[in-house]
Coordinates of C-alpha atoms and ligand atoms in Angstrom, one line a residue:
Chain A
M1 CA -4.7 -18.3 -35.4
E2 CA -5.1 -21.3 -33.4
Q3 CA -5.5 -20.7 -29.6
I4 CA -2.4 -21.3 -27.4
L5 CA -3.7 -20.4 -24.0
L6 CA -7.3 -21.3 -24.0
K7 CA -7.7 -24.2 -26.7
N8 CA -10.0 -26.7 -25.4
V9 CA -10.7 -25.0 -22.1
E10 CA -14.6 -25.0 -22.8
G11 CA -15.6 -28.6 -21.9
A12 CA -12.5 -30.3 -22.1
K13 CA -11.9 -30.2 -18.2
L14 CA -8.0 -29.4 -18.2
A15 CA -7.9 -28.8 -14.7
D16 CA -7.3 -32.9 -14.7
I17 CA -4.2 -34.0 -15.7
N18 CA -5.7 -36.8 -17.5
N19 CA -7.4 -34.7 -20.0
Y20 CA -4.4 -32.4 -20.4
T21 CA -2.0 -35.1 -21.0
A22 CA -4.2 -36.6 -23.3
V23 CA -3.9 -33.5 -25.3
G24 CA -0.2 -33.8 -25.2
G25 CA 0.2 -31.6 -21.7
Y26 CA 3.5 -31.8 -20.1
E27 CA 5.2 -32.9 -23.5
S28 CA 7.0 -29.6 -23.4
A29 CA 8.2 -29.6 -19.9
K30 CA 9.7 -33.1 -20.5
K31 CA 11.2 -32.2 -23.5
A32 CA 12.9 -29.3 -21.9
I33 CA 14.1 -30.9 -18.8
T34 CA 15.3 -34.0 -20.4
S35 CA 16.6 -33.0 -23.6
M36 CA 17.4 -29.3 -23.9
T37 CA 20.3 -27.0 -22.2
I38 CA 19.2 -23.9 -20.3
A39 CA 20.9 -21.9 -23.1
Q40 CA 18.7 -23.4 -25.5
I41 CA 15.5 -22.7 -23.7
I42 CA 16.4 -19.2 -23.0
D43 CA 17.4 -18.9 -26.8
E44 CA 14.3 -20.3 -27.7
V45 CA 12.3 -17.9 -25.3
K46 CA 14.3 -15.1 -27.0
K47 CA 13.6 -15.9 -30.5
S48 CA 10.0 -15.9 -29.6
G49 CA 9.9 -12.3 -28.9
L50 CA 7.7 -13.4 -25.6
R51 CA 7.2 -9.9 -23.8
G52 CA 5.7 -9.9 -20.0
R53 CA 1.9 -9.8 -20.1
G54 CA 1.9 -8.2 -16.7
G55 CA 2.1 -4.7 -17.9
A56 CA 5.5 -3.3 -19.0
G57 CA 6.1 -5.6 -22.0
F58 CA 9.8 -6.5 -21.0
P59 CA 11.2 -9.4 -23.0
A60 CA 10.8 -13.2 -21.2
G61 CA 13.8 -14.4 -22.4
M62 CA 16.2 -11.3 -21.5
K63 CA 14.7 -11.3 -18.0
W64 CA 15.8 -14.9 -17.4
D65 CA 19.2 -14.5 -18.9
F66 CA 19.8 -11.5 -16.4
V67 CA 20.0 -14.0 -13.3
P68 CA 23.7 -14.5 -12.5
K69 CA 24.8 -17.9 -13.9
D70 CA 27.5 -18.0 -11.4
F71 CA 25.3 -17.5 -8.2
K72 CA 25.9 -20.2 -5.7
G73 CA 22.7 -21.0 -3.7
P74 CA 19.0 -20.9 -4.4
R75 CA 17.2 -18.9 -6.9
Y76 CA 13.4 -18.2 -7.3
L77 CA 10.6 -18.1 -9.8
C78 CA 7.5 -16.0 -8.9
C79 CA 4.4 -16.1 -10.7
N80 CA 2.3 -13.1 -10.3
A81 CA -1.2 -14.1 -10.2
D82 CA -2.3 -10.9 -8.4
E83 CA -4.8 -9.6 -11.1
G84 CA -5.5 -6.5 -9.5
E85 CA -5.7 -3.8 -12.3
P86 CA -9.0 -3.0 -12.7
G87 CA -10.7 -3.9 -15.7
T88 CA -8.5 -7.3 -15.6
F89 CA -9.8 -10.7 -15.4
K90 CA -7.7 -12.4 -18.0
D91 CA -5.3 -14.6 -15.8
R92 CA -8.3 -16.0 -13.7
E93 CA -9.4 -17.7 -17.2
I94 CA -5.8 -19.7 -17.2
L95 CA -5.8 -20.2 -13.4
E96 CA -9.3 -22.0 -13.2
K97 CA -9.7 -23.7 -16.5
N98 CA -5.9 -24.4 -17.8
P99 CA -4.1 -24.7 -14.6
H100 CA -1.6 -27.1 -15.8
L101 CA -0.7 -25.3 -18.9
L102 CA 0.6 -22.6 -15.9
I103 CA 2.4 -25.2 -14.1
E104 CA 4.3 -26.7 -17.2
G105 CA 5.4 -23.2 -18.1
M106 CA 6.7 -22.6 -14.3
I107 CA 8.3 -25.9 -14.5
I108 CA 10.5 -24.7 -17.7
A109 CA 11.1 -21.4 -16.5
S110 CA 12.3 -22.7 -12.9
Y111 CA 14.7 -24.9 -15.0
A112 CA 15.7 -22.2 -17.2
I113 CA 16.7 -20.2 -14.4
G114 CA 17.8 -22.7 -11.8
A115 CA 15.0 -22.4 -9.6
E116 CA 14.1 -25.7 -7.1
L117 CA 11.3 -23.7 -5.4
S118 CA 8.9 -21.4 -7.1
F119 CA 5.9 -19.4 -5.7
I120 CA 2.4 -18.8 -7.6
Y121 CA 1.3 -15.2 -5.6
I122 CA -2.4 -15.3 -6.0
R123 CA -4.6 -12.8 -5.2
G124 CA -6.2 -13.5 -1.5
E125 CA -10.0 -13.3 -3.3
F126 CA -9.4 -16.0 -6.0
V127 CA -10.1 -18.9 -3.3
K128 CA -11.6 -21.1 -6.0
A129 CA -8.7 -20.5 -8.3
A130 CA -6.1 -20.9 -5.5
N131 CA -8.0 -24.4 -4.5
T132 CA -7.9 -25.6 -8.2
L133 CA -4.3 -24.7 -8.3
E134 CA -3.4 -26.8 -5.2
S135 CA -5.2 -29.9 -6.8
A136 CA -3.4 -29.5 -10.0
L137 CA 0.0 -29.3 -8.2
D138 CA -1.0 -32.3 -6.3
Q139 CA -1.7 -34.5 -9.5
A140 CA 1.7 -33.1 -11.1
R141 CA 3.4 -34.2 -8.0
K142 CA 1.8 -37.8 -8.5
Q143 CA 2.9 -37.9 -12.0
G144 CA 6.6 -37.1 -11.3
F145 CA 6.4 -34.0 -12.9
L146 CA 7.2 -31.8 -9.8
G147 CA 8.9 -32.6 -6.6
E148 CA 12.2 -34.8 -6.4
R149 CA 13.6 -36.4 -9.4
I150 CA 11.1 -35.1 -12.2
F151 CA 11.0 -36.7 -15.4
G152 CA 13.3 -39.5 -14.0
T153 CA 16.0 -36.7 -14.2
D154 CA 18.3 -35.9 -10.8
K155 CA 16.2 -32.5 -10.8
K156 CA 14.1 -31.1 -8.2
I157 CA 11.5 -28.4 -8.7
D158 CA 8.3 -27.6 -6.6
I159 CA 5.7 -24.8 -6.6
V160 CA 3.7 -23.3 -3.6
V161 CA 0.9 -21.4 -4.0
H162 CA 0.9 -18.0 -1.7
R163 CA -2.3 -16.4 -1.1
G164 CA -2.1 -12.2 -0.9
A165 CA -4.4 -10.6 1.2
G166 CA -6.1 -7.7 -0.4
A167 CA -3.7 -5.1 -1.6
Y168 CA -3.3 -4.0 -5.2
I169 CA 0.3 -2.8 -4.5
C170 CA 1.2 -6.3 -4.1
G171 CA 0.7 -6.8 -7.8
E172 CA 4.2 -4.7 -8.3
E173 CA 6.9 -7.0 -8.4
T174 CA 9.0 -5.8 -5.5
A175 CA 6.2 -5.4 -3.3
L176 CA 5.0 -8.9 -4.1
I177 CA 8.2 -9.9 -3.1
E178 CA 8.1 -8.3 0.3
S179 CA 4.6 -9.8 0.5
I180 CA 6.0 -13.6 0.0
E181 CA 8.7 -12.8 2.7
G182 CA 5.9 -12.0 5.3
E183 CA 6.1 -8.3 5.3
R184 CA 3.9 -5.3 4.4
G185 CA 3.5 -4.6 0.7
N186 CA 5.8 -1.7 0.3
P187 CA 7.8 -1.8 -2.8
R188 CA 11.7 -1.5 -2.8
V189 CA 14.2 0.8 -4.3
R190 CA 15.9 -0.3 -7.3
P191 CA 18.8 -1.3 -8.2
P192 CA 19.2 -4.0 -7.0
F193 CA 16.9 -5.3 -9.3
P194 CA 14.9 -8.7 -8.4
A195 CA 17.2 -10.8 -10.8
V196 CA 20.4 -10.1 -8.6
V197 CA 18.5 -9.6 -5.2
G198 CA 15.0 -10.7 -4.8
V199 CA 12.8 -12.7 -2.5
F200 CA 14.8 -13.8 0.3
S201 CA 17.8 -11.9 -0.9
K202 CA 18.1 -14.5 -3.8
P203 CA 18.1 -14.1 -7.6
T204 CA 14.5 -14.1 -8.5
V205 CA 12.5 -13.8 -11.8
V206 CA 8.8 -12.4 -11.5
N207 CA 6.5 -13.3 -14.6
N208 CA 2.9 -12.9 -15.1
V209 CA 0.7 -16.2 -15.4
E210 CA -0.2 -15.4 -19.0
T211 CA 3.6 -15.0 -20.0
L212 CA 4.5 -18.3 -18.2
A213 CA 1.4 -19.7 -19.8
A214 CA 2.8 -19.1 -23.3
V215 CA 6.3 -20.9 -22.7
P216 CA 5.0 -24.7 -23.2
S217 CA 4.0 -23.6 -26.7
I218 CA 7.2 -22.1 -27.7
I219 CA 9.0 -25.2 -26.5
K220 CA 6.8 -27.5 -28.4
N221 CA 6.9 -25.5 -31.7
S222 CA 9.9 -23.0 -31.5
G223 CA 10.6 -19.6 -30.9
Q224 CA 10.2 -19.1 -34.7
W225 CA 6.8 -20.2 -34.5
Y226 CA 5.7 -17.9 -31.9
A227 CA 7.3 -15.0 -33.4
A228 CA 5.4 -15.6 -36.5
I229 CA 2.2 -14.8 -34.8
G230 CA 0.9 -11.3 -34.1
V231 CA 3.1 -8.2 -35.3
P232 CA 6.6 -9.5 -35.7
P233 CA 9.2 -8.7 -34.5
K234 CA 8.4 -6.9 -31.5
N235 CA 5.0 -7.6 -30.5
T236 CA 4.3 -11.3 -31.3
G237 CA 2.1 -14.1 -30.3
S238 CA -1.4 -14.4 -28.8
K239 CA -2.8 -12.1 -26.4
L240 CA -5.6 -12.4 -23.9
Y241 CA -7.8 -9.3 -24.2
A242 CA -10.3 -8.8 -21.3
V243 CA -13.2 -6.7 -22.6
S244 CA -15.4 -5.3 -19.9
G245 CA -18.4 -2.2 -19.8
H246 CA -21.0 -1.4 -22.1
V247 CA -20.5 -4.2 -24.7
N248 CA -22.8 -6.9 -25.4
K249 CA -20.7 -9.7 -25.0
P250 CA -18.0 -8.9 -22.4
G251 CA -15.2 -11.4 -21.8
V252 CA -11.7 -12.9 -22.6
Y253 CA -10.6 -13.3 -26.0
E254 CA -7.5 -14.9 -27.2
L255 CA -6.5 -13.2 -30.5
P256 CA -3.0 -12.6 -32.3
M257 CA -1.2 -9.7 -30.7
G258 CA -2.4 -6.7 -32.9
T259 CA -5.9 -7.1 -33.4
T260 CA -7.3 -3.5 -33.7
L261 CA -9.3 -2.2 -30.8
K262 CA -12.4 -1.5 -33.1
D263 CA -12.3 -5.1 -34.0
L264 CA -12.3 -6.2 -30.3
I265 CA -15.1 -4.0 -29.6
Y266 CA -17.6 -4.0 -32.4
N267 CA -16.7 -7.7 -33.7
Y268 CA -15.5 -9.8 -31.1
A269 CA -17.4 -8.3 -28.1
G270 CA -20.4 -7.7 -29.8
G271 CA -20.8 -3.8 -30.1
I272 CA -22.2 -1.5 -27.7
K273 CA -25.1 -2.4 -25.4
G274 CA -28.4 -1.0 -26.5
N275 CA -26.9 0.3 -29.9
K276 CA -25.6 3.5 -27.8
K277 CA -22.6 5.5 -29.0
L278 CA -19.1 4.9 -27.9
K279 CA -17.7 7.8 -25.7
G280 CA -14.4 6.7 -24.6
V281 CA -12.2 3.3 -23.9
I282 CA -9.6 2.3 -21.8
P283 CA -7.4 -0.1 -23.7
G284 CA -5.2 -1.8 -21.1
G285 CA -6.4 -1.5 -17.6
S286 CA -7.4 1.5 -15.4
S287 CA -3.8 2.9 -15.5
T288 CA -3.8 3.3 -19.1
P289 CA -4.8 6.6 -20.8
V290 CA -8.4 6.7 -22.3
L291 CA -8.9 6.8 -25.8
L292 CA -11.5 8.4 -28.1
P293 CA -13.6 6.9 -30.6
E294 CA -11.7 8.1 -33.6
E295 CA -8.7 6.4 -32.1
I296 CA -10.1 2.8 -31.9
G297 CA -8.5 1.8 -35.2
V298 CA -5.6 1.1 -33.3
S299 CA -3.6 -2.2 -33.1
M300 CA -3.5 -3.6 -29.8
D301 CA 0.1 -4.2 -29.4
F302 CA 2.9 -2.5 -27.0
D303 CA 4.1 0.0 -29.7
S304 CA 1.2 0.5 -31.4
L305 CA -0.5 1.7 -28.1
A306 CA 2.4 3.6 -26.9
K307 CA 2.5 5.4 -30.3
A308 CA -0.9 6.0 -29.9
G309 CA -0.4 7.9 -26.4
S310 CA -1.7 5.1 -24.4
M311 CA -0.5 1.4 -23.3
L312 CA -1.2 -2.0 -23.8
G313 CA -0.7 -2.6 -20.1
S314 CA -2.6 -5.7 -19.1
A315 CA -5.0 -5.6 -22.1
A316 CA -7.9 -4.8 -20.3
V317 CA -10.3 -3.0 -22.5
I318 CA -12.8 -1.0 -20.4
V319 CA -15.5 0.4 -22.7
M320 CA -17.7 3.6 -22.0
D321 CA -21.0 4.4 -23.9
E322 CA -22.5 7.9 -24.7
D323 CA -24.4 8.1 -21.0
V324 CA -20.9 7.8 -19.0
C325 CA -19.7 11.1 -17.0
T326 CA -16.1 10.8 -17.3
V327 CA -15.5 13.0 -14.4
E328 CA -17.3 10.3 -12.2
E329 CA -15.4 7.5 -13.5
S330 CA -11.9 9.2 -13.1
L331 CA -13.0 9.8 -9.4
R332 CA -13.7 6.4 -9.1
L333 CA -10.3 5.4 -10.3
S334 CA -8.6 8.4 -8.3
E335 CA -10.5 7.1 -5.2
F336 CA -9.0 3.4 -5.9
Y337 CA -5.3 4.8 -6.4
A338 CA -5.7 7.0 -3.1
H339 CA -7.1 3.8 -1.2
E340 CA -4.1 1.6 -2.6
S341 CA -1.1 3.9 -2.1
C342 CA 1.4 2.1 0.0
G343 CA 2.2 5.9 1.4
Q344 CA 5.9 5.6 1.2
C345 CA 6.0 8.3 -1.1
T346 CA 4.7 11.8 -0.5
P347 CA 3.8 12.8 -4.0
C348 CA 1.9 9.6 -4.4
R349 CA -0.1 9.4 -0.9
E350 CA -0.9 13.1 -1.0
G351 CA -1.3 13.5 -4.7
T352 CA -4.0 10.8 -5.3
V353 CA -5.7 12.2 -1.9
W354 CA -5.8 15.7 -3.3
M355 CA -6.6 14.5 -7.0
T356 CA -9.9 12.8 -5.3
K357 CA -11.0 15.8 -3.5
I358 CA -10.7 18.2 -6.4
L359 CA -12.7 15.7 -8.6
D360 CA -15.1 14.9 -6.0
R361 CA -16.0 18.7 -5.7
I362 CA -16.4 19.1 -9.5
E363 CA -18.8 16.2 -9.5
Q364 CA -20.6 17.9 -6.8
G365 CA -20.9 20.6 -8.8
K366 CA -18.7 22.7 -6.4
G367 CA -15.6 22.9 -8.5
E368 CA -13.7 26.1 -8.7
Q369 CA -11.8 28.1 -11.7
G370 CA -8.7 26.6 -11.8
D371 CA -9.4 23.2 -10.7
I372 CA -8.5 21.7 -14.3
E373 CA -4.9 23.2 -13.9
L374 CA -4.8 22.0 -10.4
L375 CA -5.6 18.5 -11.1
E376 CA -2.8 18.6 -14.1
R377 CA -0.2 20.4 -11.8
V378 CA -0.7 17.5 -9.3
S379 CA -0.7 14.8 -11.7
A380 CA 2.7 16.3 -13.2
N381 CA 4.2 16.6 -9.8
I382 CA 3.5 12.8 -9.0
M383 CA 4.8 11.9 -12.5
G384 CA 8.5 10.4 -12.3
N385 CA 8.8 11.3 -8.7
T386 CA 7.9 8.2 -6.8
L387 CA 9.7 4.8 -6.2
C388 CA 7.3 2.8 -7.9
P389 CA 4.8 3.1 -11.1
L390 CA 1.5 3.2 -9.0
G391 CA 1.9 7.0 -8.6
D392 CA 2.6 7.4 -12.5
A393 CA -0.3 5.0 -13.0
A394 CA -2.7 7.3 -11.1
A395 CA -1.3 10.4 -12.7
M396 CA -1.4 8.7 -16.3
M397 CA -5.1 8.2 -15.6
M398 CA -5.7 11.5 -14.8
L399 CA -4.2 13.2 -17.7
G400 CA -5.7 11.0 -20.1
F401 CA -9.3 11.6 -18.9
L402 CA -8.3 15.5 -18.9
K403 CA -6.8 15.6 -22.4
K404 CA -9.7 13.7 -23.8
F405 CA -12.6 15.3 -22.2
K406 CA -11.2 18.6 -20.8
D407 CA -14.8 20.2 -22.1
E408 CA -16.7 17.7 -20.1
F409 CA -14.6 18.6 -16.8
A410 CA -14.9 22.5 -17.7
L411 CA -18.7 22.2 -18.2
H412 CA -19.1 20.6 -15.0
I413 CA -17.3 23.7 -13.1
K414 CA -18.8 26.1 -15.3
S415 CA -22.4 25.1 -14.6
G416 CA -22.0 24.1 -11.1
R417 CA -23.5 20.8 -11.7
C418 CA -22.8 17.4 -13.2
P419 CA -24.5 17.8 -16.9
I420 CA -24.9 13.9 -17.1
H421 CA -26.5 13.1 -14.0
K422 CA -28.0 16.3 -13.4
K423 CA -29.3 17.8 -16.6
Chain B
M1 CA -6.2 -18.5 25.9
I2 CA -6.7 -19.1 22.6
Q3 CA -5.6 -22.3 20.7
F4 CA -5.8 -23.4 17.0
S5 CA -7.3 -26.7 16.5
Q6 CA -5.3 -29.6 15.7
S7 CA -5.7 -29.6 11.9
A8 CA -4.7 -25.9 11.9
K9 CA -1.6 -26.7 14.3
D10 CA -0.5 -29.3 11.5
K11 CA -1.0 -26.9 8.4
V12 CA 1.2 -24.5 10.5
E13 CA 4.0 -27.1 10.7
A14 CA 4.0 -27.9 7.4
L15 CA 4.1 -24.3 6.4
K16 CA 7.5 -24.1 8.3
R17 CA 8.8 -26.9 6.3
T18 CA 7.9 -25.3 3.0
Y19 CA 9.0 -21.8 3.2
P20 CA 12.6 -20.8 3.6
T21 CA 12.2 -18.4 6.6
K22 CA 9.8 -18.5 9.3
D23 CA 8.7 -15.0 8.7
A24 CA 7.2 -16.1 5.2
C25 CA 4.7 -18.2 7.2
L26 CA 3.2 -15.0 8.2
L27 CA 0.5 -14.3 5.6
P28 CA -0.8 -17.9 5.3
V29 CA -1.0 -18.5 9.0
L30 CA -2.9 -15.3 9.2
H31 CA -5.5 -16.4 6.7
I32 CA -5.5 -19.8 8.9
A33 CA -6.2 -17.9 12.0
Q34 CA -8.9 -15.8 10.5
K35 CA -11.0 -19.3 9.4
E36 CA -10.0 -20.3 12.9
F37 CA -11.2 -17.4 15.2
G38 CA -13.2 -15.4 12.7
Y39 CA -11.3 -12.0 12.9
I40 CA -8.0 -10.9 13.8
S41 CA -7.9 -9.6 17.2
P42 CA -5.3 -8.3 19.4
E43 CA -5.1 -11.6 21.2
V44 CA -5.2 -13.4 17.9
M45 CA -2.3 -11.2 16.5
E46 CA -0.4 -12.3 19.7
Y47 CA -1.2 -15.8 19.5
V48 CA 0.1 -15.8 16.0
A49 CA 3.1 -14.1 17.0
G50 CA 4.1 -16.7 19.5
V51 CA 3.4 -19.5 17.2
I52 CA 5.6 -18.2 14.4
G53 CA 8.2 -16.8 16.6
V54 CA 8.1 -13.0 15.4
S55 CA 7.3 -10.0 17.5
P56 CA 3.6 -9.2 17.9
A57 CA 4.5 -5.4 16.8
R58 CA 5.5 -7.6 13.4
V59 CA 2.1 -9.4 12.6
Y60 CA 0.0 -6.1 13.9
G61 CA 2.0 -4.4 11.2
V62 CA 1.3 -6.9 8.4
A63 CA -2.1 -7.6 9.5
T64 CA -3.2 -3.8 9.7
F65 CA -1.8 -3.7 6.1
Y66 CA -3.9 -6.0 4.1
T67 CA -7.6 -5.3 3.7
M68 CA -8.7 -9.2 3.7
Y69 CA -7.7 -9.8 7.6
N70 CA -10.5 -8.6 9.4
K71 CA -9.7 -6.7 12.5
K72 CA -13.1 -6.4 13.4
P73 CA -15.8 -9.2 13.9
V74 CA -17.6 -9.7 10.9
G75 CA -21.1 -11.3 10.3
K76 CA -21.6 -14.9 9.5
Y77 CA -21.8 -13.3 5.9
H78 CA -19.5 -10.9 4.8
V79 CA -21.0 -9.2 1.4
Q80 CA -18.3 -7.4 -0.2
V81 CA -19.8 -5.2 -3.6
C82 CA -17.2 -4.3 -6.0
T83 CA -17.5 -0.7 -6.9
N84 CA -14.4 -0.1 -9.0
I85 CA -14.8 1.1 -12.6
S86 CA -16.4 -1.8 -14.8
C87 CA -18.8 -3.0 -12.2
H88 CA -19.5 0.8 -11.5
L89 CA -20.4 0.9 -15.4
E90 CA -22.8 -1.9 -15.0
G91 CA -24.6 -0.6 -12.0
S92 CA -22.9 -1.7 -8.8
A93 CA -24.1 1.6 -7.3
K94 CA -27.8 0.1 -7.5
I95 CA -26.6 -3.2 -5.9
V96 CA -25.1 -1.4 -2.9
D97 CA -28.3 0.7 -2.5
T98 CA -30.5 -2.7 -2.7
L99 CA -28.2 -4.4 -0.4
K100 CA -28.4 -1.8 2.2
S101 CA -32.2 -2.0 2.1
V102 CA -32.6 -5.6 2.1
L103 CA -30.1 -5.9 4.9
G104 CA -31.3 -2.6 7.0
I105 CA -27.4 -1.4 7.3
E106 CA -25.1 0.9 6.0
E107 CA -21.5 0.0 4.7
G108 CA -19.5 -1.0 7.2
Q109 CA -22.0 -2.1 9.5
T110 CA -23.1 -5.6 10.7
T111 CA -26.8 -6.5 11.2
K112 CA -28.1 -7.1 14.6
D113 CA -28.3 -10.8 14.5
N114 CA -24.5 -11.0 13.2
M115 CA -25.6 -12.7 10.2
F116 CA -24.4 -10.1 7.5
T117 CA -21.9 -7.4 7.2
L118 CA -21.8 -5.5 4.3
A119 CA -18.6 -3.7 2.5
T120 CA -17.8 -2.1 -0.7
V121 CA -14.4 -3.1 -2.0
E122 CA -12.2 -2.4 -5.1
C123 CA -11.7 -4.5 -8.3
L124 CA -12.2 -8.4 -7.7
G125 CA -10.7 -9.5 -11.1
A126 CA -14.1 -10.5 -12.7
C127 CA -14.8 -7.1 -14.4
G128 CA -16.6 -8.6 -17.3
F129 CA -18.9 -10.0 -15.2
G130 CA -20.1 -7.4 -13.3
P131 CA -21.6 -6.1 -11.1
V132 CA -19.7 -8.5 -9.0
V133 CA -20.3 -9.3 -5.4
Q134 CA -18.3 -11.6 -3.0
I135 CA -20.0 -13.5 -0.2
N136 CA -17.1 -15.1 2.0
D137 CA -15.1 -17.3 -0.3
D138 CA -17.7 -17.0 -3.1
Y139 CA -18.1 -14.9 -6.1
Y140 CA -21.8 -14.0 -7.5
E141 CA -21.4 -12.2 -11.0
Q142 CA -23.6 -10.2 -13.4
C143 CA -25.8 -9.3 -10.2
T144 CA -29.2 -7.7 -10.5
E145 CA -31.3 -6.1 -8.0
Q146 CA -33.5 -9.0 -8.2
K147 CA -30.5 -11.7 -8.0
V148 CA -29.1 -10.1 -4.7
K149 CA -32.5 -9.8 -3.0
E150 CA -32.8 -13.8 -3.8
I151 CA -29.0 -14.6 -2.7
I152 CA -29.9 -12.6 0.7
E153 CA -33.1 -14.8 1.3
G154 CA -31.3 -17.9 0.4
L155 CA -28.7 -17.2 2.9
R156 CA -31.2 -16.2 5.7
K157 CA -32.9 -19.5 5.2
K158 CA -29.5 -21.6 5.7
Ligands
FMN501 C1 0.9 -1.1 -9.2 C2 1.1 -2.2 -9.9 C3 0.5 -3.2 -10.0 C4 0.6 -4.3 -10.7 N1 -0.4 -5.6 -10.8 C5 0.1 -6.5 -11.4 C6 -0.7 -7.6 -11.4 O1 -1.7 -7.7 -10.7 N2 -0.4 -8.6 -12.1 C7 0.9 -8.7 -13.1 O2 1.1 -9.8 -13.6 N3 1.7 -7.5 -12.9 C8 1.3 -6.7 -12.4 N4 2.2 -5.5 -12.3 C9 3.5 -5.5 -12.9 C10 4.8 -6.4 -12.1 O3 5.2 -5.4 -11.3 C11 5.5 -7.2 -13.1 O4 6.0 -6.2 -14.0 C12 5.2 -8.1 -13.7 O5 4.7 -9.1 -12.9 C13 6.3 -8.9 -14.6 O6 6.0 -10.0 -15.3 P1 6.0 -9.9 -16.7 O7 7.2 -9.4 -17.1 O8 5.8 -11.5 -17.0 O9 5.0 -9.0 -17.4 C14 1.8 -4.5 -11.4 C15 2.7 -3.3 -11.4 C16 2.2 -2.0 -10.7 C17 3.3 -1.0 -10.7
SF4_502 S1 4.5 5.1 -5.7 FE1 2.8 5.2 -4.1 S2 2.5 2.9 -4.0 FE2 4.6 3.0 -5.2 S3 5.8 2.9 -3.4 FE3 5.2 5.1 -3.8 S4 3.8 5.5 -1.9 FE4 4.0 3.4 -2.5
FES503 S1 -14.2 -3.8 -11.3 FE1 -15.4 -5.0 -10.3 S2 -14.2 -7.1 -10.4 FE2 -12.9 -5.9 -11.6

């Protein structure tokens, strides 16, 4: 497969607009703005089968189509560049090395939903990427690709970089909207959905960086072309897989959707460091249930991972070798969720703290009989009982570890010590 | 009375023209304030409230929600070590220990000369290159005990 998102990024300095236009950059935006109707664009994106790369896998074309056509007044596009899910470092690759591809995708999406002003919500720690984006936006304005009368038409589209300030929850789309409005990042009750009442109470589309960066190739080559890549009809296109943990070659790999987890770990990422054995792998970011070595034949796409009892999520593959203590790693994640819970829902706020306390005592060798069942109960009480999916994410993580590594948890409790760290 | 520099004032005016509501300027103006004054004290919150035209309580609520706004003074170098899962797998615990002993402080503390503040943080979005340490605006990736010692030495000499 020819790369779509990371093509030419090494060496070609695509953050410079001259290099980007030299390889055909902004031709798709020009084509969309000057020769296509909104309906045609949305139709192409629907045909491509492109599903959201932020975690939930919602079809992008359908999301754009939800924006009420007859709404009088502004609508907004928000690009989600919060990249907060532990294990995930894929969007930074586009932001720093191919910012114009994202901007071009955003111009097309803005036009398709009728937005004149769009936001890139970027996590506050990504200072370098934010600066790269600002200068790329300036270059695009100078060329007449952004601002008033873009591409010589009467259309107006501009983009603002909005920096977050350290809060994982702001990656959740309604918290992100609150955060752009200058509020605390507390998720909103749905309905109404953002497509109807979003940022500044106007119709809003929130899309991930990688989702938007795929759009120019679809406009250039057609939806049908994109839909032929990967596992058609429902899991199409290329995918950025971010591999971290105990592998020889961690990094971001752009491959066809549906590459197997085994191929990713042992072929692309060069296998387990020090020739150790694989113990477990989290396939799609911290919230997705862990898989065992015998399960890595799974195709890395939305539907196959769901069938395998996990999720593609943000496609952040976290690899753990045989020396890892799964109680300790789930404790790290539980602490993370407890720290990041916005506190609005009791099951999430209290449940994640409880979970952390129990895991901590198990890891300290002070686990009690019934602690495993207690962890299961706490998780089940969070599941489905909260405003946003952060609570579910914590519960899914926990239930995944308990299901796959129950013996190790039980051994901690039975022997009164961590069998891995204190042999 | 504290005051923004002229260039900061210009930036705030530009923000007010950019965003559809004045409230939306709050996060970017707090970032500017942190650059100008080092941290977000109650006095800074009050000043920012006046600049934007919202209540101080509103600014307090927002400033305290987001971890990147320092509510207490920090050293010249804010050393933040990621201890989330991928970095933990790569040995971030050792990096934290090394920094504690090199700097002679615990997590959350600042050195007596006000040069360094040490903190542990959640995932920084660079998980393939762990352990990751962020110092002010810069990321230091694939850190080893030796490498962080050298980084601190380098900053001390600066
Ligand atoms: C707690 C939480 C954190 C999230 N963090 C991110 C994030 O960092 N980046 C992202 O693109 N989506 C994130 N999402 C998903 C967004 O809510 C939303 O589904 C996504 O941005 C939609 O874009 P897409 O359809 O293009 O995937 C998060 C969701 C939750 C519940
Ligand atoms: S589930 Fe957790 S993070 Fe989400 S709204 Fe409720 S308390 Fe906040
Ligand atoms: S886990 Fe450390 S940067 Fe993501």
